[in-house]
Amino acid sequence: MRVLIAADKFKGSLTAAQVAERLTAGLRRAAPHTSVASVPVADGGDGTVDAAVAAGFGRREIRVTGPMGTPVTAAYALRNGAAVVEMAEASGLRHLPADVFAPLTATSYGTGEVLRAALDAGARSIALGVGGSATTDGGAGMLSALGARFLDASGAPVSPGGAALARLAKADLSGLDTRLAEVDLVLASDVDNPLLGPKGAAAVYGPQKGASPKEVDILEGALRHYARTCGALGTAEAPGAGAAGGLGFGALTALRARFRPGVEVMLDLLGFGEALARADLVITGEGSLDDQTLHGKAPAGVASRARARGLPVVAVCGRLSLDPASLKAVGIHRAYALTELEPDVPRCLAQAGPLLERMAAHIARDFLPV
């Protein structure tokens, strides 16, 4: 029996690679004759660079501009001319102080600096994962770092952040780094929201970044003005334009990026197909299996590909809020939640590693010859 572990991170407790390590240890102890392989996966959000590094990409670190304008350290991954850039590394919520948000002023400039560093390192293709952002600036900061200019009526650069785009008079993209035209840039996102409207970047994700109802209205108006000034209101309706506070719009409009579901991009980059061809059983998972899982998260993508090959899939998670019918609909035969072993959530988070090893024994009992 050959088992493939292809799980995402357990946010707040374990990376995807650590999840795989713990499950592998438990399976080998419970079913020593079982062959176990792993491909840690991600969907474009937090942990995407870590998953790429676990798959053999080289890790590169640089100092860039954080979402509040102060320097932060950001990593990207590179292998054979293919780069994986994670927006959260440079412009993510993780870089904000505890309980502090900056919905009107946070900038994606650092993400543009990481893209430029990847170009400097010889990247010919770039997967840009855009989950976990702190910004709602339409990608204007990112584009500024790559040579674009966004000017007010006096000819001065507009201030960083989404709110300042309301004062935009001219969007000059003529200075964009010419190397971008020769690079295959893929916008890897687990959401397909448009830039504007009730399902847009400000309305849906602004509150998650600390925006009050009044600030959501400010950002919505500023983003609409930005799209109009860029002459790209049509692109504002494109799937993925609203990803990462509208950074998707900037990438699609100015960088000619292609939009693809983040998990599909990452599974291809990480060699999942080759590993899947050698598997009899697939174990996937993430910290919480819930309604979001059904809409482009890593476990659903893994299960979809495994189901296409007729392979059984089980999932592990910290918490489970999906019923068996919902799991079956995405190709997951059964899910195992760590809260079944440890109902106290803080303790469950703190002990996720040992609990996963114990849960692996349950999976072995139910699915493997012991």
Tab-separated table of N, CA and C in Angstrom, residues 61-192:
chain	number	residue	atom	x	y	z
A	61	GLU	N	15.857	35.246	0.628
A	61	GLU	CA	15.304	36.253	1.526
A	61	GLU	C	15.854	37.632	1.191
A	62	ILE	N	14.989	38.645	1.252
A	62	ILE	CA	15.398	40.024	0.985
A	62	ILE	C	14.658	40.958	1.941
A	63	ARG	N	15.177	42.161	2.106
A	63	ARG	CA	14.497	43.196	2.888
A	63	ARG	C	13.678	44.051	1.937
A	64	VAL	N	12.413	44.227	2.272
A	64	VAL	CA	11.508	44.997	1.419
A	64	VAL	C	10.663	45.918	2.287
A	65	THR	N	9.812	46.698	1.625
A	65	THR	CA	8.903	47.611	2.311
A	65	THR	C	7.665	46.860	2.770
A	66	GLY	N	7.390	46.893	4.055
A	66	GLY	CA	6.211	46.220	4.585
A	66	GLY	C	4.944	47.013	4.332
A	67	PRO	N	3.796	46.474	4.706
A	67	PRO	CA	2.513	47.133	4.406
A	67	PRO	C	2.353	48.496	5.065
A	68	MET	N	3.069	48.731	6.174
A	68	MET	CA	2.982	50.028	6.849
A	68	MET	C	4.159	50.933	6.521
A	69	GLY	N	4.984	50.513	5.545
A	69	GLY	CA	6.093	51.339	5.092
A	69	GLY	C	7.404	51.075	5.775
A	70	THR	N	7.427	50.221	6.795
A	70	THR	CA	8.668	49.889	7.491
A	70	THR	C	9.282	48.633	6.886
A	71	PRO	N	10.603	48.457	6.994
A	71	PRO	CA	11.247	47.293	6.364
A	71	PRO	C	10.845	45.974	7.027
A	72	VAL	N	10.683	44.955	6.197
A	72	VAL	CA	10.409	43.594	6.669
A	72	VAL	C	11.269	42.637	5.841
A	73	THR	N	11.451	41.446	6.356
A	73	THR	CA	12.150	40.402	5.604
A	73	THR	C	11.120	39.528	4.907
A	74	ALA	N	11.289	39.339	3.622
A	74	ALA	CA	10.365	38.522	2.840
A	74	ALA	C	11.145	37.455	2.087
A	75	ALA	N	10.534	36.299	1.916
A	75	ALA	CA	11.165	35.197	1.197
A	75	ALA	C	10.397	34.894	-0.079
A	76	TYR	N	11.118	34.417	-1.066
A	76	TYR	CA	10.490	33.830	-2.245
A	76	TYR	C	11.257	32.560	-2.573
A	77	ALA	N	10.724	31.769	-3.486
A	77	ALA	CA	11.343	30.485	-3.828
A	77	ALA	C	11.717	30.477	-5.300
A	78	LEU	N	12.822	29.810	-5.622
A	78	LEU	CA	13.314	29.799	-7.000
A	78	LEU	C	13.922	28.440	-7.326
A	79	ARG	N	13.587	27.931	-8.515
A	79	ARG	CA	14.200	26.700	-9.004
A	79	ARG	C	14.150	26.692	-10.522
A	80	ASN	N	15.324	26.567	-11.140
A	80	ASN	CA	15.411	26.436	-12.600
A	80	ASN	C	14.611	27.496	-13.344
A	81	GLY	N	14.713	28.739	-12.888
A	81	GLY	CA	14.038	29.838	-13.572
A	81	GLY	C	12.574	30.008	-13.227
A	82	ALA	N	12.034	29.151	-12.350
A	82	ALA	CA	10.635	29.277	-11.910
A	82	ALA	C	10.622	29.835	-10.495
A	83	ALA	N	9.898	30.933	-10.289
A	83	ALA	CA	9.840	31.574	-8.975
A	83	ALA	C	8.444	31.447	-8.392
A	84	VAL	N	8.390	31.327	-7.085
A	84	VAL	CA	7.140	31.363	-6.338
A	84	VAL	C	7.217	32.555	-5.396
A	85	VAL	N	6.317	33.506	-5.596
A	85	VAL	CA	6.268	34.719	-4.779
A	85	VAL	C	4.962	34.705	-3.992
A	86	GLU	N	5.066	34.918	-2.704
A	86	GLU	CA	3.902	34.914	-1.814
A	86	GLU	C	3.675	36.334	-1.313
A	87	MET	N	2.573	36.926	-1.702
A	87	MET	CA	2.317	38.314	-1.317
A	87	MET	C	2.370	38.510	0.190
A	88	ALA	N	1.871	37.542	0.948
A	88	ALA	CA	1.832	37.684	2.403
A	88	ALA	C	3.219	37.833	3.004
A	89	GLU	N	4.244	37.325	2.307
A	89	GLU	CA	5.609	37.454	2.808
A	89	GLU	C	6.031	38.923	2.903
A	90	ALA	N	5.556	39.745	1.991
A	90	ALA	CA	5.953	41.155	1.959
A	90	ALA	C	4.854	42.090	2.446
A	91	SER	N	3.604	41.775	2.111
A	91	SER	CA	2.497	42.718	2.318
A	91	SER	C	1.338	42.083	3.079
A	92	GLY	N	1.661	41.096	3.922
A	92	GLY	CA	0.617	40.348	4.603
A	92	GLY	C	0.219	40.914	5.955
A	93	LEU	N	-0.930	40.442	6.421
A	93	LEU	CA	-1.410	40.827	7.744
A	93	LEU	C	-0.420	40.467	8.837
A	94	ARG	N	0.396	39.454	8.599
A	94	ARG	CA	1.376	39.027	9.610
A	94	ARG	C	2.370	40.128	9.966
A	95	HIS	N	2.517	41.118	9.066
A	95	HIS	CA	3.489	42.190	9.306
A	95	HIS	C	2.892	43.395	10.036
A	96	LEU	N	1.621	43.313	10.410
A	96	LEU	CA	1.016	44.390	11.189
A	96	LEU	C	1.169	44.090	12.672
A	97	PRO	N	1.352	45.123	13.491
A	97	PRO	CA	1.390	44.886	14.934
A	97	PRO	C	0.078	44.268	15.415
A	98	ALA	N	0.126	43.577	16.534
A	98	ALA	CA	-1.064	42.928	17.079
A	98	ALA	C	-2.196	43.943	17.269
A	99	ASP	N	-3.370	43.573	16.763
A	99	ASP	CA	-4.582	44.398	16.910
A	99	ASP	C	-4.477	45.759	16.241
A	100	VAL	N	-3.551	45.898	15.295
A	100	VAL	CA	-3.417	47.154	14.540
A	100	VAL	C	-3.677	46.872	13.074
A	101	PHE	N	-4.543	47.679	12.454
A	101	PHE	CA	-4.838	47.527	11.032
A	101	PHE	C	-4.595	48.860	10.330
A	102	ALA	N	-4.424	48.815	9.038
A	102	ALA	CA	-4.213	50.035	8.253
A	102	ALA	C	-4.953	49.906	6.928
A	103	PRO	N	-6.281	49.749	6.958
A	103	PRO	CA	-7.024	49.456	5.728
A	103	PRO	C	-6.918	50.541	4.661
A	104	LEU	N	-6.758	51.793	5.062
A	104	LEU	CA	-6.726	52.892	4.093
A	104	LEU	C	-5.328	53.170	3.553
A	105	THR	N	-4.301	52.806	4.314
A	105	THR	CA	-2.946	53.233	3.952
A	105	THR	C	-1.969	52.091	3.678
A	106	ALA	N	-2.331	50.851	3.968
A	106	ALA	CA	-1.403	49.736	3.759
A	106	ALA	C	-1.036	49.624	2.278
A	107	THR	N	0.233	49.337	2.024
A	107	THR	CA	0.738	49.331	0.647
A	107	THR	C	1.263	47.958	0.235
A	108	SER	N	1.111	47.655	-1.041
A	108	SER	CA	1.643	46.409	-1.610
A	108	SER	C	3.006	46.627	-2.265
A	109	TYR	N	3.668	47.738	-1.942
A	109	TYR	CA	4.952	48.071	-2.575
A	109	TYR	C	5.966	46.931	-2.406
A	110	GLY	N	6.017	46.345	-1.231
A	110	GLY	CA	6.981	45.284	-0.983
A	110	GLY	C	6.807	44.078	-1.885
A	111	THR	N	5.580	43.791	-2.260
A	111	THR	CA	5.350	42.678	-3.181
A	111	THR	C	5.994	42.956	-4.531
A	112	GLY	N	5.910	44.195	-4.983
A	112	GLY	CA	6.591	44.567	-6.218
A	112	GLY	C	8.100	44.430	-6.088
A	113	GLU	N	8.638	44.736	-4.914
A	113	GLU	CA	10.081	44.597	-4.702
A	113	GLU	C	10.499	43.128	-4.755
A	114	VAL	N	9.664	42.233	-4.237
A	114	VAL	CA	9.981	40.806	-4.318
A	114	VAL	C	9.929	40.336	-5.772
A	115	LEU	N	8.937	40.788	-6.514
A	115	LEU	CA	8.863	40.433	-7.936
A	115	LEU	C	10.111	40.917	-8.681
A	116	ARG	N	10.550	42.113	-8.367
A	116	ARG	CA	11.751	42.644	-9.015
A	116	ARG	C	12.980	41.812	-8.654
A	117	ALA	N	13.057	41.376	-7.407
A	117	ALA	CA	14.178	40.534	-6.986
A	117	ALA	C	14.161	39.203	-7.724
A	118	ALA	N	12.969	38.643	-7.941
A	118	ALA	CA	12.863	37.391	-8.688
A	118	ALA	C	13.322	37.581	-10.128
A	119	LEU	N	12.987	38.712	-10.722
A	119	LEU	CA	13.465	39.017	-12.071
A	119	LEU	C	14.988	39.145	-12.083
A	120	ASP	N	15.527	39.826	-11.076
A	120	ASP	CA	16.978	39.976	-10.984
A	120	ASP	C	17.680	38.630	-10.859
A	121	ALA	N	16.997	37.663	-10.231
A	121	ALA	CA	17.581	36.340	-10.025
A	121	ALA	C	17.408	35.434	-11.241
A	122	GLY	N	16.786	35.963	-12.303
A	122	GLY	CA	16.667	35.202	-13.545
A	122	GLY	C	15.382	34.444	-13.729
A	123	ALA	N	14.354	34.775	-12.960
A	123	ALA	CA	13.084	34.071	-13.107
A	123	ALA	C	12.488	34.309	-14.487
A	124	ARG	N	12.029	33.238	-15.100
A	124	ARG	CA	11.356	33.315	-16.403
A	124	ARG	C	9.863	33.038	-16.284
A	125	SER	N	9.477	32.427	-15.189
A	125	SER	CA	8.057	32.249	-14.875
A	125	SER	C	7.878	32.530	-13.391
A	126	ILE	N	6.761	33.161	-13.050
A	126	ILE	CA	6.502	33.536	-11.660
A	126	ILE	C	5.069	33.168	-11.312
A	127	ALA	N	4.921	32.399	-10.236
A	127	ALA	CA	3.606	32.160	-9.649
A	127	ALA	C	3.462	33.127	-8.485
A	128	LEU	N	2.495	34.019	-8.584
A	128	LEU	CA	2.279	35.037	-7.563
A	128	LEU	C	1.076	34.637	-6.717
A	129	GLY	N	1.334	34.103	-5.524
A	129	GLY	CA	0.270	33.730	-4.604
A	129	GLY	C	-0.172	34.929	-3.794
A	130	VAL	N	-1.493	35.133	-3.696
A	130	VAL	CA	-1.950	36.424	-3.173
A	130	VAL	C	-2.897	36.332	-1.979
A	131	GLY	N	-2.818	35.284	-1.177
A	131	GLY	CA	-3.648	35.224	0.023
A	131	GLY	C	-2.997	35.940	1.190
A	132	GLY	N	-3.801	36.259	2.208
A	132	GLY	CA	-3.274	36.806	3.456
A	132	GLY	C	-2.802	38.238	3.417
A	133	SER	N	-3.299	39.031	2.480
A	133	SER	CA	-2.795	40.403	2.324
A	133	SER	C	-3.366	41.351	3.378
A	134	ALA	N	-2.620	42.408	3.650
A	134	ALA	CA	-3.069	43.469	4.558
A	134	ALA	C	-3.581	44.672	3.796
A	135	THR	N	-3.540	44.639	2.476
A	135	THR	CA	-3.715	45.839	1.651
A	135	THR	C	-5.025	45.843	0.873
A	136	THR	N	-5.451	47.057	0.521
A	136	THR	CA	-6.574	47.254	-0.402
A	136	THR	C	-6.212	48.423	-1.312
A	137	ASP	N	-5.066	48.299	-1.981
A	137	ASP	CA	-4.579	49.415	-2.810
A	137	ASP	C	-4.620	49.093	-4.302
A	138	GLY	N	-5.356	48.033	-4.683
A	138	GLY	CA	-5.488	47.717	-6.097
A	138	GLY	C	-4.201	47.303	-6.773
A	139	GLY	N	-3.177	47.015	-5.983
A	139	GLY	CA	-1.883	46.664	-6.556
A	139	GLY	C	-1.066	47.869	-6.983
A	140	ALA	N	-1.540	49.073	-6.666
A	140	ALA	CA	-0.812	50.276	-7.087
A	140	ALA	C	0.579	50.327	-6.455
A	141	GLY	N	0.701	49.911	-5.213
A	141	GLY	CA	2.014	49.882	-4.582
A	141	GLY	C	2.947	48.921	-5.286
A	142	MET	N	2.466	47.728	-5.577
A	142	MET	CA	3.273	46.739	-6.301
A	142	MET	C	3.751	47.296	-7.629
A	143	LEU	N	2.839	47.920	-8.373
A	143	LEU	CA	3.200	48.449	-9.688
A	143	LEU	C	4.185	49.611	-9.563
A	144	SER	N	4.063	50.407	-8.512
A	144	SER	CA	5.007	51.511	-8.299
A	144	SER	C	6.424	50.975	-8.107
A	145	ALA	N	6.548	49.884	-7.370
A	145	ALA	CA	7.871	49.290	-7.153
A	145	ALA	C	8.462	48.744	-8.440
A	146	LEU	N	7.612	48.468	-9.412
A	146	LEU	CA	8.063	47.919	-10.694
A	146	LEU	C	8.210	48.985	-11.768
A	147	GLY	N	8.052	50.270	-11.376
A	147	GLY	CA	8.321	51.355	-12.317
A	147	GLY	C	7.141	52.188	-12.746
A	148	ALA	N	5.914	51.836	-12.340
A	148	ALA	CA	4.747	52.646	-12.690
A	148	ALA	C	4.718	53.914	-11.841
A	149	ARG	N	3.986	54.919	-12.321
A	149	ARG	CA	3.833	56.160	-11.567
A	149	ARG	C	2.353	56.494	-11.463
A	150	PHE	N	1.910	56.809	-10.248
A	150	PHE	CA	0.520	57.186	-10.011
A	150	PHE	C	0.532	58.592	-9.423
A	151	LEU	N	0.027	59.538	-10.211
A	151	LEU	CA	0.207	60.961	-9.910
A	151	LEU	C	-1.120	61.651	-9.621
A	152	ASP	N	-1.067	62.672	-8.750
A	152	ASP	CA	-2.258	63.475	-8.485
A	152	ASP	C	-2.309	64.653	-9.460
A	153	ALA	N	-3.258	65.539	-9.277
A	153	ALA	CA	-3.464	66.642	-10.229
A	153	ALA	C	-2.273	67.588	-10.309
A	154	SER	N	-1.449	67.629	-9.255
A	154	SER	CA	-0.285	68.510	-9.269
A	154	SER	C	0.944	67.828	-9.870
A	155	GLY	N	0.801	66.544	-10.220
A	155	GLY	CA	1.928	65.800	-10.780
A	155	GLY	C	2.772	65.097	-9.745
A	156	ALA	N	2.357	65.150	-8.481
A	156	ALA	CA	3.090	64.480	-7.409
A	156	ALA	C	2.563	63.057	-7.233
A	157	PRO	N	3.412	62.137	-6.787
A	157	PRO	CA	2.934	60.769	-6.534
A	157	PRO	C	1.869	60.761	-5.445
A	158	VAL	N	0.820	59.979	-5.648
A	158	VAL	CA	-0.192	59.848	-4.603
A	158	VAL	C	0.407	59.070	-3.440
A	159	SER	N	-0.139	59.269	-2.276
A	159	SER	CA	0.355	58.590	-1.083
A	159	SER	C	0.064	57.090	-1.157
A	160	PRO	N	0.791	56.286	-0.378
A	160	PRO	CA	0.528	54.842	-0.373
A	160	PRO	C	-0.862	54.523	0.174
A	161	GLY	N	-1.386	53.385	-0.258
A	161	GLY	CA	-2.661	52.909	0.268
A	161	GLY	C	-3.828	53.141	-0.663
A	162	GLY	N	-4.926	52.436	-0.366
A	162	GLY	CA	-6.091	52.492	-1.246
A	162	GLY	C	-6.837	53.804	-1.213
A	163	ALA	N	-6.957	54.425	-0.054
A	163	ALA	CA	-7.746	55.649	0.048
A	163	ALA	C	-7.185	56.754	-0.825
A	164	ALA	N	-5.861	56.845	-0.942
A	164	ALA	CA	-5.226	57.918	-1.709
A	164	ALA	C	-5.522	57.825	-3.194
A	165	LEU	N	-5.959	56.660	-3.661
A	165	LEU	CA	-6.260	56.510	-5.087
A	165	LEU	C	-7.437	57.378	-5.521
A	166	ALA	N	-8.221	57.864	-4.571
A	166	ALA	CA	-9.308	58.786	-4.908
A	166	ALA	C	-8.770	60.080	-5.503
A	167	ARG	N	-7.488	60.407	-5.209
A	167	ARG	CA	-6.884	61.646	-5.728
A	167	ARG	C	-6.064	61.406	-6.997
A	168	LEU	N	-6.137	60.200	-7.537
A	168	LEU	CA	-5.343	59.857	-8.711
A	168	LEU	C	-5.824	60.629	-9.942
A	169	ALA	N	-4.887	61.271	-10.636
A	169	ALA	CA	-5.214	61.989	-11.869
A	169	ALA	C	-4.608	61.318	-13.095
A	170	LYS	N	-3.474	60.605	-12.903
A	170	LYS	CA	-2.797	59.983	-14.041
A	170	LYS	C	-2.118	58.692	-13.608
A	171	ALA	N	-2.353	57.637	-14.386
A	171	ALA	CA	-1.669	56.361	-14.170
A	171	ALA	C	-0.698	56.161	-15.328
A	172	ASP	N	0.596	56.289	-15.047
A	172	ASP	CA	1.632	56.186	-16.077
A	172	ASP	C	2.351	54.841	-15.930
A	173	LEU	N	2.060	53.925	-16.846
A	173	LEU	CA	2.644	52.586	-16.791
A	173	LEU	C	3.827	52.438	-17.743
A	174	SER	N	4.248	53.526	-18.359
A	174	SER	CA	5.297	53.443	-19.380
A	174	SER	C	6.654	53.029	-18.801
A	175	GLY	N	6.851	53.260	-17.513
A	175	GLY	CA	8.141	52.936	-16.910
A	175	GLY	C	8.230	51.554	-16.303
A	176	LEU	N	7.214	50.719	-16.507
A	176	LEU	CA	7.247	49.376	-15.944
A	176	LEU	C	8.469	48.589	-16.427
A	177	ASP	N	9.031	47.806	-15.563
A	177	ASP	CA	10.202	46.986	-15.879
A	177	ASP	C	9.946	46.192	-17.158
A	178	THR	N	10.798	46.395	-18.164
A	178	THR	CA	10.573	45.766	-19.466
A	178	THR	C	10.702	44.249	-19.418
A	179	ARG	N	11.377	43.717	-18.408
A	179	ARG	CA	11.527	42.258	-18.296
A	179	ARG	C	10.199	41.569	-18.041
A	180	LEU	N	9.230	42.313	-17.519
A	180	LEU	CA	7.927	41.729	-17.233
A	180	LEU	C	7.248	41.210	-18.494
A	181	ALA	N	7.528	41.838	-19.620
A	181	ALA	CA	6.906	41.417	-20.878
A	181	ALA	C	7.397	40.049	-21.329
A	182	GLU	N	8.522	39.591	-20.793
A	182	GLU	CA	9.104	38.322	-21.216
A	182	GLU	C	8.880	37.208	-20.203
A	183	VAL	N	8.136	37.493	-19.152
A	183	VAL	CA	7.932	36.532	-18.075
A	183	VAL	C	6.492	36.029	-18.087
A	184	ASP	N	6.325	34.729	-17.853
A	184	ASP	CA	4.987	34.148	-17.694
A	184	ASP	C	4.584	34.330	-16.241
A	185	LEU	N	3.676	35.256	-15.998
A	185	LEU	CA	3.242	35.574	-14.637
A	185	LEU	C	1.834	35.025	-14.413
A	186	VAL	N	1.694	34.185	-13.396
A	186	VAL	CA	0.412	33.579	-13.076
A	186	VAL	C	-0.072	34.116	-11.733
A	187	LEU	N	-1.279	34.654	-11.724
A	187	LEU	CA	-1.915	35.113	-10.492
A	187	LEU	C	-2.585	33.900	-9.848
A	188	ALA	N	-2.018	33.424	-8.753
A	188	ALA	CA	-2.492	32.210	-8.090
A	188	ALA	C	-3.314	32.597	-6.871
A	189	SER	N	-4.622	32.380	-6.958
A	189	SER	CA	-5.512	32.839	-5.891
A	189	SER	C	-6.587	31.805	-5.606
A	190	ASP	N	-7.012	31.749	-4.345
A	190	ASP	CA	-8.106	30.847	-4.009
A	190	ASP	C	-9.453	31.569	-4.027
A	191	VAL	N	-9.468	32.830	-4.483
A	191	VAL	CA	-10.728	33.564	-4.635
A	191	VAL	C	-10.811	34.142	-6.037
A	192	ASP	N	-12.039	34.281	-6.542
A	192	ASP	CA	-12.225	34.805	-7.901
A	192	ASP	C	-13.103	36.052	-7.911
